[in-house]
Amino acid sequence: AQSVTQLDSQVPVFEEAPVELRCNYSSSVSVYLFWYVQYPNQGLQLLLKYLSGSTLVKGINGFEAEFNKSQTSFHLMKPSVHISDTAEYFCAVSGDSIKDACNKLTFGGGTRVLVKP
Amino acid sequence: AAGVIQSPRHLIKEKRETATLKCYPIPRHDTVYWYQQGPGQDPQFLISFYEKMQSDKGSIPDRFSAQQFSDYHSELNMSSLELGDSALYFCASSLGVSFGNTIYFGEGSWLTVV
């Protein structure tokens, strides 16, 4: 079975400062990794995904993430945050397993980012 | 671009009542997923459909049922509602069920059971 751990439940950060959200996963099979953002009272929006190839993935809104297979991590980063980045961020994994009948996502517990002026 | 449409956006029901949520996937998407997000929790996979057939099942209670129709829209039926069913219910869609395909989420339907 797959699992996702987001190490920080809340991350306060000042505007224009960098932010890193940590995500670790466990899986016995190949995985595909995703980061979603959920703004207050809204749905989940895909930020970026890693399927294969370059381990540094660039997404929308200036976010990027680095896949590290040896560390089983997929940390999300942004060099300079804005007030509008205040939201909850979810790391998710889907895996290629015979136990999984189809593509579905397992989410981490989420990290709430609060950007302060 | 068209997104996943869910209705109703908000629903209030009493215990033991029945509720139905509807989901219209992105045009041409043939796969629909349902997720439940409790207060302060991460989304949990309930069930999915591919080409109108159930493709996978997660932690969906027996009191809940779902189906995908010929136009690919899906409905989640919840009966004998309990207070613990209060949650944000997401529908999502993708093109095909291949692992790694991007899953696009709707804005969710808020269900409050009182």
PDB file of C-alpha atoms in Angstrom, chain A:
ATOM      1  CA  ALA A   1       0.000   0.000   0.000  1.00  0.00           C
ATOM      2  CA  GLN A   2       1.053   3.541  -0.604  1.00  0.00           C
ATOM      3  CA  SER A   3       1.205   6.313   1.937  1.00  0.00           C
ATOM      4  CA  VAL A   4       2.103   9.969   1.886  1.00  0.00           C
ATOM      5  CA  THR A   5       3.442  11.991   4.777  1.00  0.00           C
ATOM      6  CA  GLN A   6       3.516  15.744   4.820  1.00  0.00           C
ATOM      7  CA  LEU A   7       5.838  16.612   7.646  1.00  0.00           C
ATOM      8  CA  ASP A   8       4.488  20.063   8.401  1.00  0.00           C
ATOM      9  CA  SER A   9       0.822  20.674   9.109  1.00  0.00           C
ATOM     10  CA  GLN A  10       1.277  24.453   9.080  1.00  0.00           C
ATOM     11  CA  VAL A  11       3.931  26.708   7.617  1.00  0.00           C
ATOM     12  CA  PRO A  12       3.813  30.424   8.359  1.00  0.00           C
ATOM     13  CA  VAL A  13       5.982  32.483   6.018  1.00  0.00           C
ATOM     14  CA  PHE A  14       6.492  36.150   5.301  1.00  0.00           C
ATOM     15  CA  GLU A  15       5.632  37.607   1.928  1.00  0.00           C
ATOM     16  CA  GLU A  16       8.497  37.427  -0.596  1.00  0.00           C
ATOM     17  CA  ALA A  17      10.292  34.803   1.495  1.00  0.00           C
ATOM     18  CA  PRO A  18      10.973  31.316   0.144  1.00  0.00           C
ATOM     19  CA  VAL A  19       8.930  28.337   1.232  1.00  0.00           C
ATOM     20  CA  GLU A  20       9.498  24.586   1.137  1.00  0.00           C
ATOM     21  CA  LEU A  21       6.792  22.051   1.838  1.00  0.00           C
ATOM     22  CA  ARG A  22       8.009  18.592   2.618  1.00  0.00           C
ATOM     23  CA  CYS A  23       6.469  15.399   1.312  1.00  0.00           C
ATOM     24  CA  ASN A  24       7.635  11.842   1.764  1.00  0.00           C
ATOM     25  CA  TYR A  25       5.984   8.768   0.331  1.00  0.00           C
ATOM     26  CA  SER A  26       6.236   5.052   0.722  1.00  0.00           C
ATOM     27  CA  SER A  27       5.432   2.598  -1.999  1.00  0.00           C
ATOM     28  CA  SER A  28       6.643  -0.741  -3.207  1.00  0.00           C
ATOM     29  CA  VAL A  29       6.016   0.134  -6.825  1.00  0.00           C
ATOM     30  CA  SER A  30       6.695   2.930  -9.236  1.00  0.00           C
ATOM     31  CA  VAL A  31       4.829   6.043  -8.303  1.00  0.00           C
ATOM     32  CA  TYR A  32       3.566   9.163  -9.890  1.00  0.00           C
ATOM     33  CA  LEU A  33       3.613  12.244  -7.698  1.00  0.00           C
ATOM     34  CA  PHE A  34       1.417  15.289  -7.612  1.00  0.00           C
ATOM     35  CA  TRP A  35       0.996  18.506  -5.696  1.00  0.00           C
ATOM     36  CA  TYR A  36      -2.451  20.060  -5.454  1.00  0.00           C
ATOM     37  CA  VAL A  37      -3.452  23.385  -3.902  1.00  0.00           C
ATOM     38  CA  GLN A  38      -6.761  24.097  -2.221  1.00  0.00           C
ATOM     39  CA  TYR A  39      -7.661  27.733  -1.711  1.00  0.00           C
ATOM     40  CA  PRO A  40     -10.225  28.516   0.991  1.00  0.00           C
ATOM     41  CA  ASN A  41     -13.638  27.103   0.131  1.00  0.00           C
ATOM     42  CA  GLN A  42     -12.489  25.914  -3.252  1.00  0.00           C
ATOM     43  CA  GLY A  43     -11.625  22.666  -4.981  1.00  0.00           C
ATOM     44  CA  LEU A  44      -8.266  21.072  -5.612  1.00  0.00           C
ATOM     45  CA  GLN A  45      -6.114  22.554  -8.326  1.00  0.00           C
ATOM     46  CA  LEU A  46      -3.126  20.736  -9.793  1.00  0.00           C
ATOM     47  CA  LEU A  47       0.158  22.587  -9.254  1.00  0.00           C
ATOM     48  CA  LEU A  48       2.525  20.106 -10.844  1.00  0.00           C
ATOM     49  CA  LYS A  49       3.206  16.430 -11.322  1.00  0.00           C
ATOM     50  CA  TYR A  50       6.123  14.058 -11.728  1.00  0.00           C
ATOM     51  CA  LEU A  51       5.782  11.060 -13.981  1.00  0.00           C
ATOM     52  CA  SER A  52       9.325  10.412 -15.189  1.00  0.00           C
ATOM     53  CA  GLY A  53      12.371  12.163 -16.581  1.00  0.00           C
ATOM     54  CA  SER A  54      13.895  15.253 -15.012  1.00  0.00           C
ATOM     55  CA  THR A  55      13.608  15.163 -11.258  1.00  0.00           C
ATOM     56  CA  LEU A  56      12.982  18.908 -11.070  1.00  0.00           C
ATOM     57  CA  VAL A  57       9.447  19.685 -12.069  1.00  0.00           C
ATOM     58  CA  LYS A  58       8.125  23.172 -12.694  1.00  0.00           C
ATOM     59  CA  GLY A  59       4.489  23.954 -12.117  1.00  0.00           C
ATOM     60  CA  ILE A  60       2.106  26.852 -12.140  1.00  0.00           C
ATOM     61  CA  ASN A  61       2.335  30.019 -10.066  1.00  0.00           C
ATOM     62  CA  GLY A  62       6.136  29.775  -9.741  1.00  0.00           C
ATOM     63  CA  PHE A  63       6.141  26.502  -7.811  1.00  0.00           C
ATOM     64  CA  GLU A  64       8.562  23.686  -8.458  1.00  0.00           C
ATOM     65  CA  ALA A  65       9.231  20.324  -6.864  1.00  0.00           C
ATOM     66  CA  GLU A  66      12.121  17.923  -6.776  1.00  0.00           C
ATOM     67  CA  PHE A  67      11.711  14.168  -6.880  1.00  0.00           C
ATOM     68  CA  ASN A  68      14.313  12.270  -4.900  1.00  0.00           C
ATOM     69  CA  LYS A  69      13.952   8.551  -5.305  1.00  0.00           C
ATOM     70  CA  SER A  70      16.587   7.602  -2.734  1.00  0.00           C
ATOM     71  CA  GLN A  71      14.966   9.830  -0.127  1.00  0.00           C
ATOM     72  CA  THR A  72      11.433   8.939  -1.334  1.00  0.00           C
ATOM     73  CA  SER A  73      10.626  12.612  -1.235  1.00  0.00           C
ATOM     74  CA  PHE A  74       8.867  15.136  -3.415  1.00  0.00           C
ATOM     75  CA  HIS A  75       9.304  18.522  -1.749  1.00  0.00           C
ATOM     76  CA  LEU A  76       7.539  21.595  -3.105  1.00  0.00           C
ATOM     77  CA  MET A  77       9.304  24.943  -3.276  1.00  0.00           C
ATOM     78  CA  LYS A  78       8.712  28.543  -4.216  1.00  0.00           C
ATOM     79  CA  PRO A  79      11.481  31.119  -4.046  1.00  0.00           C
ATOM     80  CA  SER A  80       9.232  34.063  -3.201  1.00  0.00           C
ATOM     81  CA  VAL A  81       5.673  33.716  -1.946  1.00  0.00           C
ATOM     82  CA  HIS A  82       2.768  36.118  -2.284  1.00  0.00           C
ATOM     83  CA  ILE A  83      -0.183  36.730  -0.015  1.00  0.00           C
ATOM     84  CA  SER A  84      -2.315  34.929  -2.601  1.00  0.00           C
ATOM     85  CA  ASP A  85      -0.347  31.708  -1.983  1.00  0.00           C
ATOM     86  CA  THR A  86      -2.139  31.320   1.351  1.00  0.00           C
ATOM     87  CA  ALA A  87      -3.833  27.956   0.948  1.00  0.00           C
ATOM     88  CA  GLU A  88      -3.633  24.282   1.833  1.00  0.00           C
ATOM     89  CA  TYR A  89      -1.245  22.184  -0.187  1.00  0.00           C
ATOM     90  CA  PHE A  90      -1.646  18.466  -0.678  1.00  0.00           C
ATOM     91  CA  CYS A  91       0.950  16.019  -1.874  1.00  0.00           C
ATOM     92  CA  ALA A  92      -0.507  12.961  -3.573  1.00  0.00           C
ATOM     93  CA  VAL A  93       0.686   9.747  -5.124  1.00  0.00           C
ATOM     94  CA  SER A  94      -0.734   7.248  -7.553  1.00  0.00           C
ATOM     95  CA  GLY A  95       1.005   4.021  -8.225  1.00  0.00           C
ATOM     96  CA  ASP A  96       1.313   1.302 -10.760  1.00  0.00           C
ATOM     97  CA  SER A  97       0.319  -1.690  -8.713  1.00  0.00           C
ATOM     98  CA  ILE A  98      -1.663  -4.790  -9.502  1.00  0.00           C
ATOM     99  CA  LYS A  99      -3.463  -4.148  -6.240  1.00  0.00           C
ATOM    100  CA  ASP A 100      -4.759  -0.867  -7.568  1.00  0.00           C
ATOM    101  CA  ALA A 101      -7.446  -1.436 -10.133  1.00  0.00           C
ATOM    102  CA  CYS A 102      -6.990   1.964 -11.579  1.00  0.00           C
ATOM    103  CA  ASN A 103      -5.347   5.322 -11.302  1.00  0.00           C
ATOM    104  CA  LYS A 104      -6.376   6.941  -8.032  1.00  0.00           C
ATOM    105  CA  LEU A 105      -4.726   9.325  -5.638  1.00  0.00           C
ATOM    106  CA  THR A 106      -3.586   8.833  -2.079  1.00  0.00           C
ATOM    107  CA  PHE A 107      -3.202  12.179  -0.359  1.00  0.00           C
ATOM    108  CA  GLY A 108      -1.004  13.383   2.424  1.00  0.00           C
ATOM    109  CA  GLY A 109      -2.501  15.202   5.374  1.00  0.00           C
ATOM    110  CA  GLY A 110      -1.982  18.621   3.840  1.00  0.00           C
ATOM    111  CA  THR A 111       0.156  21.604   4.764  1.00  0.00           C
ATOM    112  CA  ARG A 112      -1.511  24.898   5.498  1.00  0.00           C
ATOM    113  CA  VAL A 113       0.583  27.817   4.264  1.00  0.00           C
ATOM    114  CA  LEU A 114      -0.109  31.196   5.804  1.00  0.00           C
ATOM    115  CA  VAL A 115       1.662  34.061   4.095  1.00  0.00           C
ATOM    116  CA  LYS A 116       2.082  37.094   6.309  1.00  0.00           C
ATOM    117  CA  PRO A 117       2.646  40.626   5.039  1.00  0.00           C
TER     118      PRO A 117
END
